[in-house]
GROMACS .gro file of C-alpha atoms in nm:
model
  380
    1UNK     CA    1  -1.380  -2.880  -1.013
    2UNK     CA    2  -1.322  -2.619  -0.745
    3UNK     CA    3  -1.628  -2.397  -0.710
    4UNK     CA    4  -1.655  -2.045  -0.576
    5UNK     CA    5  -1.852  -2.070  -0.252
    6UNK     CA    6  -2.060  -1.770  -0.147
    7UNK     CA    7  -2.308  -1.712   0.132
    8UNK     CA    8  -2.500  -1.397   0.215
    9UNK     CA    9  -2.468  -1.326   0.586
   10UNK     CA   10  -2.605  -0.982   0.658
   11UNK     CA   11  -2.816  -0.697   0.530
   12UNK     CA   12  -2.798  -0.366   0.713
   13UNK     CA   13  -3.047  -0.076   0.698
   14UNK     CA   14  -3.252  -0.027   0.382
   15UNK     CA   15  -3.209   0.302   0.204
   16UNK     CA   16  -3.418   0.551   0.402
   17UNK     CA   17  -3.393   0.850   0.171
   18UNK     CA   18  -3.235   0.898  -0.168
   19UNK     CA   19  -2.920   1.108  -0.136
   20UNK     CA   20  -2.717   1.276  -0.406
   21UNK     CA   21  -2.377   1.114  -0.434
   22UNK     CA   22  -2.096   1.319  -0.287
   23UNK     CA   23  -1.858   1.475  -0.534
   24UNK     CA   24  -1.483   1.524  -0.498
   25UNK     CA   25  -1.335   1.873  -0.517
   26UNK     CA   26  -1.260   1.997  -0.867
   27UNK     CA   27  -0.921   1.860  -0.973
   28UNK     CA   28  -0.918   1.855  -1.352
   29UNK     CA   29  -0.556   1.966  -1.335
   30UNK     CA   30  -0.471   1.630  -1.174
   31UNK     CA   31  -0.569   1.400  -1.462
   32UNK     CA   32  -0.491   1.092  -1.252
   33UNK     CA   33  -0.647   1.082  -0.905
   34UNK     CA   34  -0.707   0.796  -0.663
   35UNK     CA   35  -0.831   0.783  -0.304
   36UNK     CA   36  -0.827   0.466  -0.093
   37UNK     CA   37  -0.978   0.432   0.253
   38UNK     CA   38  -0.720   0.199   0.403
   39UNK     CA   39  -0.925   0.132   0.718
   40UNK     CA   40  -1.225  -0.008   0.532
   41UNK     CA   41  -1.050  -0.111   0.211
   42UNK     CA   42  -1.281   0.102  -0.005
   43UNK     CA   43  -1.180   0.300  -0.311
   44UNK     CA   44  -1.350   0.638  -0.270
   45UNK     CA   45  -1.230   0.789  -0.598
   46UNK     CA   46  -1.066   0.639  -0.906
   47UNK     CA   47  -0.994   0.871  -1.199
   48UNK     CA   48  -0.774   0.705  -1.463
   49UNK     CA   49  -0.659   0.473  -1.184
   50UNK     CA   50  -0.528   0.209  -1.426
   51UNK     CA   51  -0.361   0.449  -1.668
   52UNK     CA   52   0.014   0.385  -1.680
   53UNK     CA   53   0.242   0.680  -1.613
   54UNK     CA   54   0.603   0.749  -1.521
   55UNK     CA   55   0.622   0.794  -1.142
   56UNK     CA   56   0.956   0.979  -1.128
   57UNK     CA   57   1.074   0.995  -0.765
   58UNK     CA   58   0.763   0.816  -0.638
   59UNK     CA   59   0.965   0.512  -0.752
   60UNK     CA   60   1.161   0.556  -0.429
   61UNK     CA   61   0.859   0.427  -0.234
   62UNK     CA   62   0.928   0.082  -0.380
   63UNK     CA   63   1.294   0.114  -0.283
   64UNK     CA   64   1.181   0.209   0.068
   65UNK     CA   65   0.934  -0.078   0.088
   66UNK     CA   66   1.194  -0.329  -0.031
   67UNK     CA   67   1.437  -0.198   0.232
   68UNK     CA   68   1.167  -0.244   0.499
   69UNK     CA   69   1.108  -0.600   0.380
   70UNK     CA   70   1.479  -0.682   0.389
   71UNK     CA   71   1.516  -0.532   0.737
   72UNK     CA   72   1.226  -0.750   0.852
   73UNK     CA   73   1.394  -1.056   0.699
   74UNK     CA   74   1.733  -0.972   0.852
   75UNK     CA   75   1.896  -0.908   0.514
   76UNK     CA   76   1.950  -0.540   0.606
   77UNK     CA   77   2.021  -0.378   0.941
   78UNK     CA   78   1.961  -0.003   0.997
   79UNK     CA   79   2.299   0.044   1.172
   80UNK     CA   80   2.477  -0.144   0.892
   81UNK     CA   81   2.744   0.068   0.722
   82UNK     CA   82   2.816   0.088   0.349
   83UNK     CA   83   3.109   0.259   0.180
   84UNK     CA   84   3.004   0.484  -0.108
   85UNK     CA   85   3.115   0.312  -0.427
   86UNK     CA   86   3.320   0.540  -0.658
   87UNK     CA   87   3.127   0.432  -0.969
   88UNK     CA   88   2.792   0.498  -0.799
   89UNK     CA   89   2.925   0.833  -0.682
   90UNK     CA   90   3.046   0.926  -1.033
   91UNK     CA   91   2.705   0.848  -1.179
   92UNK     CA   92   2.484   1.011  -0.914
   93UNK     CA   93   2.685   1.288  -0.749
   94UNK     CA   94   2.469   1.605  -0.759
   95UNK     CA   95   2.223   1.450  -1.005
   96UNK     CA   96   1.879   1.585  -0.920
   97UNK     CA   97   1.780   1.579  -0.554
   98UNK     CA   98   2.066   1.462  -0.335
   99UNK     CA   99   2.180   1.400   0.020
  100UNK     CA  100   2.535   1.504  -0.084
  101UNK     CA  101   2.709   1.172  -0.022
  102UNK     CA  102   3.089   1.215  -0.035
  103UNK     CA  103   3.289   0.974  -0.247
  104UNK     CA  104   3.401   0.668  -0.046
  105UNK     CA  105   3.214   0.795   0.264
  106UNK     CA  106   3.087   0.545   0.518
  107UNK     CA  107   2.711   0.579   0.562
  108UNK     CA  108   2.452   0.382   0.757
  109UNK     CA  109   2.149   0.215   0.607
  110UNK     CA  110   1.939   0.427   0.845
  111UNK     CA  111   2.079   0.750   0.698
  112UNK     CA  112   2.034   0.626   0.343
  113UNK     CA  113   1.667   0.540   0.398
  114UNK     CA  114   1.606   0.876   0.568
  115UNK     CA  115   1.776   1.046   0.273
  116UNK     CA  116   1.546   0.865   0.033
  117UNK     CA  117   1.220   0.924   0.223
  118UNK     CA  118   1.279   1.282   0.343
  119UNK     CA  119   1.487   1.461   0.078
  120UNK     CA  120   1.431   1.224  -0.217
  121UNK     CA  121   1.803   1.155  -0.250
  122UNK     CA  122   1.885   1.003  -0.588
  123UNK     CA  123   2.238   0.927  -0.470
  124UNK     CA  124   2.101   0.774  -0.148
  125UNK     CA  125   1.865   0.541  -0.335
  126UNK     CA  126   2.141   0.431  -0.573
  127UNK     CA  127   2.388   0.369  -0.291
  128UNK     CA  128   2.129   0.180  -0.084
  129UNK     CA  129   2.056  -0.040  -0.386
  130UNK     CA  130   2.423  -0.105  -0.460
  131UNK     CA  131   2.520  -0.168  -0.099
  132UNK     CA  132   2.226  -0.396  -0.018
  133UNK     CA  133   2.212  -0.608  -0.334
  134UNK     CA  134   2.570  -0.581  -0.464
  135UNK     CA  135   2.464  -0.391  -0.774
  136UNK     CA  136   2.191  -0.151  -0.879
  137UNK     CA  137   2.067  -0.395  -1.144
  138UNK     CA  138   2.028  -0.670  -0.884
  139UNK     CA  139   1.830  -0.437  -0.656
  140UNK     CA  140   1.602  -0.329  -0.941
  141UNK     CA  141   1.533  -0.695  -1.022
  142UNK     CA  142   1.432  -0.743  -0.659
  143UNK     CA  143   1.206  -0.435  -0.683
  144UNK     CA  144   1.022  -0.589  -0.975
  145UNK     CA  145   0.991  -0.923  -0.802
  146UNK     CA  146   0.849  -0.749  -0.494
  147UNK     CA  147   0.604  -0.557  -0.713
  148UNK     CA  148   0.474  -0.886  -0.858
  149UNK     CA  149   0.453  -1.039  -0.512
  150UNK     CA  150   0.256  -0.736  -0.388
  151UNK     CA  151   0.008  -0.760  -0.674
  152UNK     CA  152   0.123  -0.453  -0.869
  153UNK     CA  153   0.021  -0.587  -1.210
  154UNK     CA  154   0.076  -0.271  -1.413
  155UNK     CA  155   0.414  -0.155  -1.280
  156UNK     CA  156   0.776  -0.197  -1.380
  157UNK     CA  157   1.089  -0.037  -1.240
  158UNK     CA  158   1.409   0.042  -1.429
  159UNK     CA  159   1.591   0.239  -1.159
  160UNK     CA  160   1.589   0.259  -0.778
  161UNK     CA  161   1.516   0.633  -0.780
  162UNK     CA  162   1.287   0.705  -1.075
  163UNK     CA  163   1.534   0.910  -1.278
  164UNK     CA  164   1.434   0.938  -1.644
  165UNK     CA  165   1.487   0.608  -1.826
  166UNK     CA  166   1.286   0.651  -2.148
  167UNK     CA  167   0.973   0.491  -2.010
  168UNK     CA  168   1.119   0.172  -1.865
  169UNK     CA  169   0.975   0.273  -1.527
  170UNK     CA  170   0.597   0.298  -1.514
  171UNK     CA  171   0.312   0.239  -1.271
  172UNK     CA  172  -0.055   0.319  -1.208
  173UNK     CA  173  -0.236   0.502  -0.931
  174UNK     CA  174  -0.406   0.179  -0.824
  175UNK     CA  175  -0.070   0.002  -0.798
  176UNK     CA  176   0.077   0.288  -0.595
  177UNK     CA  177  -0.221   0.271  -0.359
  178UNK     CA  178  -0.155  -0.100  -0.315
  179UNK     CA  179   0.216  -0.034  -0.252
  180UNK     CA  180   0.143   0.229   0.014
  181UNK     CA  181  -0.116   0.004   0.178
  182UNK     CA  182   0.131  -0.286   0.193
  183UNK     CA  183   0.404  -0.066   0.341
  184UNK     CA  184   0.180   0.087   0.608
  185UNK     CA  185   0.008  -0.238   0.707
  186UNK     CA  186   0.317  -0.460   0.711
  187UNK     CA  187   0.568  -0.215   0.858
  188UNK     CA  188   0.386   0.040   1.077
  189UNK     CA  189   0.682   0.108   1.309
  190UNK     CA  190   0.928   0.151   1.020
  191UNK     CA  191   0.677   0.372   0.842
  192UNK     CA  192   0.649   0.597   1.148
  193UNK     CA  193   1.029   0.610   1.185
  194UNK     CA  194   1.118   0.694   0.826
  195UNK     CA  195   0.817   0.863   0.666
  196UNK     CA  196   0.684   1.212   0.736
  197UNK     CA  197   0.996   1.379   0.878
  198UNK     CA  198   1.001   1.753   0.812
  199UNK     CA  199   1.376   1.771   0.752
  200UNK     CA  200   1.692   1.564   0.733
  201UNK     CA  201   2.050   1.648   0.826
  202UNK     CA  202   2.343   1.458   0.680
  203UNK     CA  203   2.710   1.556   0.670
  204UNK     CA  204   2.627   1.892   0.828
  205UNK     CA  205   2.369   1.981   0.560
  206UNK     CA  206   2.002   2.020   0.663
  207UNK     CA  207   1.735   1.995   0.394
  208UNK     CA  208   1.355   2.024   0.424
  209UNK     CA  209   1.096   1.773   0.311
  210UNK     CA  210   0.893   1.927   0.029
  211UNK     CA  211   0.586   1.705   0.050
  212UNK     CA  212   0.266   1.912   0.011
  213UNK     CA  213   0.054   1.776   0.298
  214UNK     CA  214   0.269   1.734   0.611
  215UNK     CA  215   0.201   2.025   0.843
  216UNK     CA  216  -0.082   2.145   0.617
  217UNK     CA  217  -0.335   1.862   0.633
  218UNK     CA  218  -0.417   1.741   0.987
  219UNK     CA  219  -0.290   1.386   1.041
  220UNK     CA  220  -0.077   1.383   0.724
  221UNK     CA  221   0.257   1.202   0.710
  222UNK     CA  222   0.391   1.214   0.356
  223UNK     CA  223   0.468   0.991   0.153
  224UNK     CA  224   0.652   1.093  -0.168
  225UNK     CA  225   0.647   1.356  -0.439
  226UNK     CA  226   0.772   1.302  -0.792
  227UNK     CA  227   0.868   1.521  -1.087
  228UNK     CA  228   1.054   1.493  -1.413
  229UNK     CA  229   0.994   1.672  -1.742
  230UNK     CA  230   0.870   1.344  -1.887
  231UNK     CA  231   0.638   1.257  -1.596
  232UNK     CA  232   0.498   1.590  -1.482
  233UNK     CA  233   0.415   1.637  -1.113
  234UNK     CA  234   0.280   1.357  -0.896
  235UNK     CA  235   0.233   1.266  -0.532
  236UNK     CA  236   0.158   0.958  -0.324
  237UNK     CA  237   0.041   1.057   0.023
  238UNK     CA  238  -0.142   0.944   0.333
  239UNK     CA  239  -0.310   1.087   0.640
  240UNK     CA  240  -0.480   0.944   0.948
  241UNK     CA  241  -0.752   1.099   1.164
  242UNK     CA  242  -0.934   0.938   1.453
  243UNK     CA  243  -0.809   0.592   1.357
  244UNK     CA  244  -0.912   0.628   0.992
  245UNK     CA  245  -0.635   0.631   0.730
  246UNK     CA  246  -0.663   0.747   0.369
  247UNK     CA  247  -0.408   0.692   0.091
  248UNK     CA  248  -0.415   0.917  -0.215
  249UNK     CA  249  -0.245   0.959  -0.552
  250UNK     CA  250  -0.245   1.253  -0.789
  251UNK     CA  251  -0.034   1.243  -1.104
  252UNK     CA  252   0.039   1.406  -1.440
  253UNK     CA  253  -0.022   1.756  -1.302
  254UNK     CA  254   0.128   2.042  -1.506
  255UNK     CA  255   0.267   2.241  -1.212
  256UNK     CA  256   0.374   2.168  -0.856
  257UNK     CA  257   0.126   2.420  -0.713
  258UNK     CA  258  -0.161   2.246  -0.894
  259UNK     CA  259  -0.051   1.904  -0.771
  260UNK     CA  260  -0.010   2.027  -0.414
  261UNK     CA  261  -0.354   2.186  -0.403
  262UNK     CA  262  -0.520   1.881  -0.560
  263UNK     CA  263  -0.354   1.651  -0.307
  264UNK     CA  264  -0.476   1.855  -0.013
  265UNK     CA  265  -0.825   1.892  -0.157
  266UNK     CA  266  -0.853   1.519  -0.225
  267UNK     CA  267  -0.766   1.425   0.132
  268UNK     CA  268  -0.994   1.690   0.284
  269UNK     CA  269  -1.279   1.571   0.061
  270UNK     CA  270  -1.223   1.212   0.171
  271UNK     CA  271  -1.229   1.299   0.540
  272UNK     CA  272  -1.505   1.560   0.513
  273UNK     CA  273  -1.757   1.405   0.275
  274UNK     CA  274  -1.756   1.050   0.409
  275UNK     CA  275  -1.833   0.913   0.754
  276UNK     CA  276  -1.705   0.578   0.868
  277UNK     CA  277  -1.916   0.316   1.041
  278UNK     CA  278  -1.807  -0.007   1.203
  279UNK     CA  279  -2.013  -0.300   1.080
  280UNK     CA  280  -1.837  -0.573   1.278
  281UNK     CA  281  -1.584  -0.557   1.560
  282UNK     CA  282  -1.236  -0.699   1.578
  283UNK     CA  283  -1.231  -1.077   1.607
  284UNK     CA  284  -1.604  -1.124   1.543
  285UNK     CA  285  -1.685  -1.459   1.380
  286UNK     CA  286  -1.852  -1.389   1.044
  287UNK     CA  287  -1.922  -1.743   0.934
  288UNK     CA  288  -1.744  -2.066   0.853
  289UNK     CA  289  -1.578  -2.240   0.560
  290UNK     CA  290  -1.584  -2.608   0.470
  291UNK     CA  291  -1.252  -2.790   0.508
  292UNK     CA  292  -1.142  -3.105   0.325
  293UNK     CA  293  -0.894  -3.352   0.471
  294UNK     CA  294  -0.879  -3.183   0.811
  295UNK     CA  295  -0.924  -3.286   1.171
  296UNK     CA  296  -1.226  -3.053   1.165
  297UNK     CA  297  -1.483  -3.023   0.888
  298UNK     CA  298  -1.516  -2.645   0.912
  299UNK     CA  299  -1.319  -2.344   1.028
  300UNK     CA  300  -1.457  -2.019   1.167
  301UNK     CA  301  -1.377  -1.701   0.974
  302UNK     CA  302  -1.284  -1.366   1.126
  303UNK     CA  303  -1.182  -1.020   1.003
  304UNK     CA  304  -0.890  -0.946   1.238
  305UNK     CA  305  -0.927  -0.567   1.215
  306UNK     CA  306  -1.306  -0.561   1.206
  307UNK     CA  307  -1.523  -0.451   0.915
  308UNK     CA  308  -1.577  -0.081   0.836
  309UNK     CA  309  -1.757   0.113   0.568
  310UNK     CA  310  -1.726   0.475   0.461
  311UNK     CA  311  -2.048   0.631   0.330
  312UNK     CA  312  -2.133   0.977   0.200
  313UNK     CA  313  -2.243   1.202   0.485
  314UNK     CA  314  -2.617   1.173   0.545
  315UNK     CA  315  -2.670   0.859   0.335
  316UNK     CA  316  -2.819   0.539   0.475
  317UNK     CA  317  -2.798   0.269   0.206
  318UNK     CA  318  -2.858  -0.101   0.243
  319UNK     CA  319  -2.529  -0.280   0.307
  320UNK     CA  320  -2.489  -0.644   0.210
  321UNK     CA  321  -2.210  -0.873   0.322
  322UNK     CA  322  -2.126  -1.210   0.172
  323UNK     CA  323  -1.842  -1.457   0.223
  324UNK     CA  324  -1.654  -1.604  -0.072
  325UNK     CA  325  -1.379  -1.863  -0.088
  326UNK     CA  326  -1.257  -2.134  -0.321
  327UNK     CA  327  -1.367  -2.442  -0.144
  328UNK     CA  328  -1.365  -2.666   0.022
  329UNK     CA  329  -1.043  -2.544   0.182
  330UNK     CA  330  -0.767  -2.802   0.213
  331UNK     CA  331  -0.600  -2.883   0.543
  332UNK     CA  332  -0.366  -2.804   0.703
  333UNK     CA  333  -0.469  -2.445   0.777
  334UNK     CA  334  -0.276  -2.217   1.010
  335UNK     CA  335  -0.443  -1.995   1.266
  336UNK     CA  336  -0.485  -1.642   1.123
  337UNK     CA  337  -0.414  -1.764   0.767
  338UNK     CA  338  -0.613  -1.572   0.507
  339UNK     CA  339  -0.854  -1.822   0.353
  340UNK     CA  340  -1.156  -1.623   0.234
  341UNK     CA  341  -1.291  -1.276   0.155
  342UNK     CA  342  -1.587  -1.073   0.268
  343UNK     CA  343  -1.763  -0.892  -0.017
  344UNK     CA  344  -1.917  -0.562   0.098
  345UNK     CA  345  -2.182  -0.401  -0.122
  346UNK     CA  346  -2.358  -0.070  -0.059
  347UNK     CA  347  -2.596   0.105  -0.298
  348UNK     CA  348  -2.423   0.387  -0.481
  349UNK     CA  349  -2.071   0.279  -0.381
  350UNK     CA  350  -1.816   0.047  -0.547
  351UNK     CA  351  -1.805  -0.297  -0.388
  352UNK     CA  352  -1.492  -0.395  -0.199
  353UNK     CA  353  -1.343  -0.699  -0.028
  354UNK     CA  354  -1.208  -0.756   0.322
  355UNK     CA  355  -0.967  -1.047   0.387
  356UNK     CA  356  -1.100  -1.317   0.621
  357UNK     CA  357  -0.869  -1.532   0.830
  358UNK     CA  358  -0.899  -1.872   0.998
  359UNK     CA  359  -0.996  -1.827   1.364
  360UNK     CA  360  -0.817  -2.150   1.464
  361UNK     CA  361  -0.574  -2.399   1.312
  362UNK     CA  362  -0.698  -2.707   1.130
  363UNK     CA  363  -0.461  -3.002   1.118
  364UNK     CA  364  -0.457  -3.282   0.866
  365UNK     CA  365  -0.705  -3.559   0.935
  366UNK     CA  366  -0.590  -3.877   1.105
  367UNK     CA  367  -0.744  -4.218   1.043
  368UNK     CA  368  -1.036  -4.169   1.285
  369UNK     CA  369  -1.096  -3.818   1.154
  370UNK     CA  370  -1.119  -3.949   0.798
  371UNK     CA  371  -1.367  -4.219   0.904
  372UNK     CA  372  -1.579  -3.964   1.089
  373UNK     CA  373  -1.570  -3.722   0.796
  374UNK     CA  374  -1.669  -4.001   0.559
  375UNK     CA  375  -1.966  -4.099   0.777
  376UNK     CA  376  -2.080  -3.738   0.803
  377UNK     CA  377  -2.055  -3.699   0.425
  378UNK     CA  378  -2.256  -4.021   0.370
  379UNK     CA  379  -2.529  -3.907   0.609
  380UNK     CA  380  -2.576  -3.568   0.442
   0.00000   0.00000   0.00000
């Protein structure tokens, strides 16, 4: 039977003085609210984080992420040109937010993605889906497969743009936080290129980006608003200050002004009420894991980006770190392969986990390696 292996490796600073827990700004008018510290991996606020809701145009973030993935895989090229399909045009011409694609126009993938991310173009998302996958249905199937692959357990997509579909499209704040984290971590250069633009010009028409934080919250760069009569007002956004990035979700707000204020307040609370500390630097060896069937019996474990924690200002709780993995690991293991997790626990804060990677490769054991491993096991 495979056992869960754990080992406590560090305790930092006992609690010196009892502190009142920090409180987020009042946001009752955003019934769903979620704040993730992407640098540390901590969830700083989770209000109804697993409640399913209709994301409306926030759906386009999954279309954007899938496009980024396909570009990375070579299945899409930004300078690639699609011809606007007449059926797609008939269905989506001037429906909701639009980039005003002409019928049978030739348009680049780059322009389509910018139309989706900056002006929330329903026609752009539909045409990107049709052009890339051959049909909108095929693209939506790929969206759902990517959601499963990303770990979005409570999400399903029925359209590439989030237009009303009688509840077929739904998600949760926690899943949207995971989606944003995956997009930012896996595709930082694409994220910088396509997300957070203040305006977009296509076919001689310039339209502004209506996200509520860019230009208003220092370090903010979008990501996507959403509204339909069925869904209410929502927003998935992110900001970075001094190397620390937060991702936030507010949803089910009754008015755009309420949503916009709640989004800004949530980010400012996250940056203002918490201070970040580095517990371990980049590349530091945290411990080791046992390996079975390898040319080495153990492998060192590292957190490639270091280990950080965000704590309420003025607090000094005990912090405990422990390594967990399902072991022994089985060879072969690639260098930098994720093989374990670091559990971080601090009094008064939700626990969280940091991925740990193999510091070096471990090949499969040869004959002499197996003999040596057997002798070592017999002597233990």
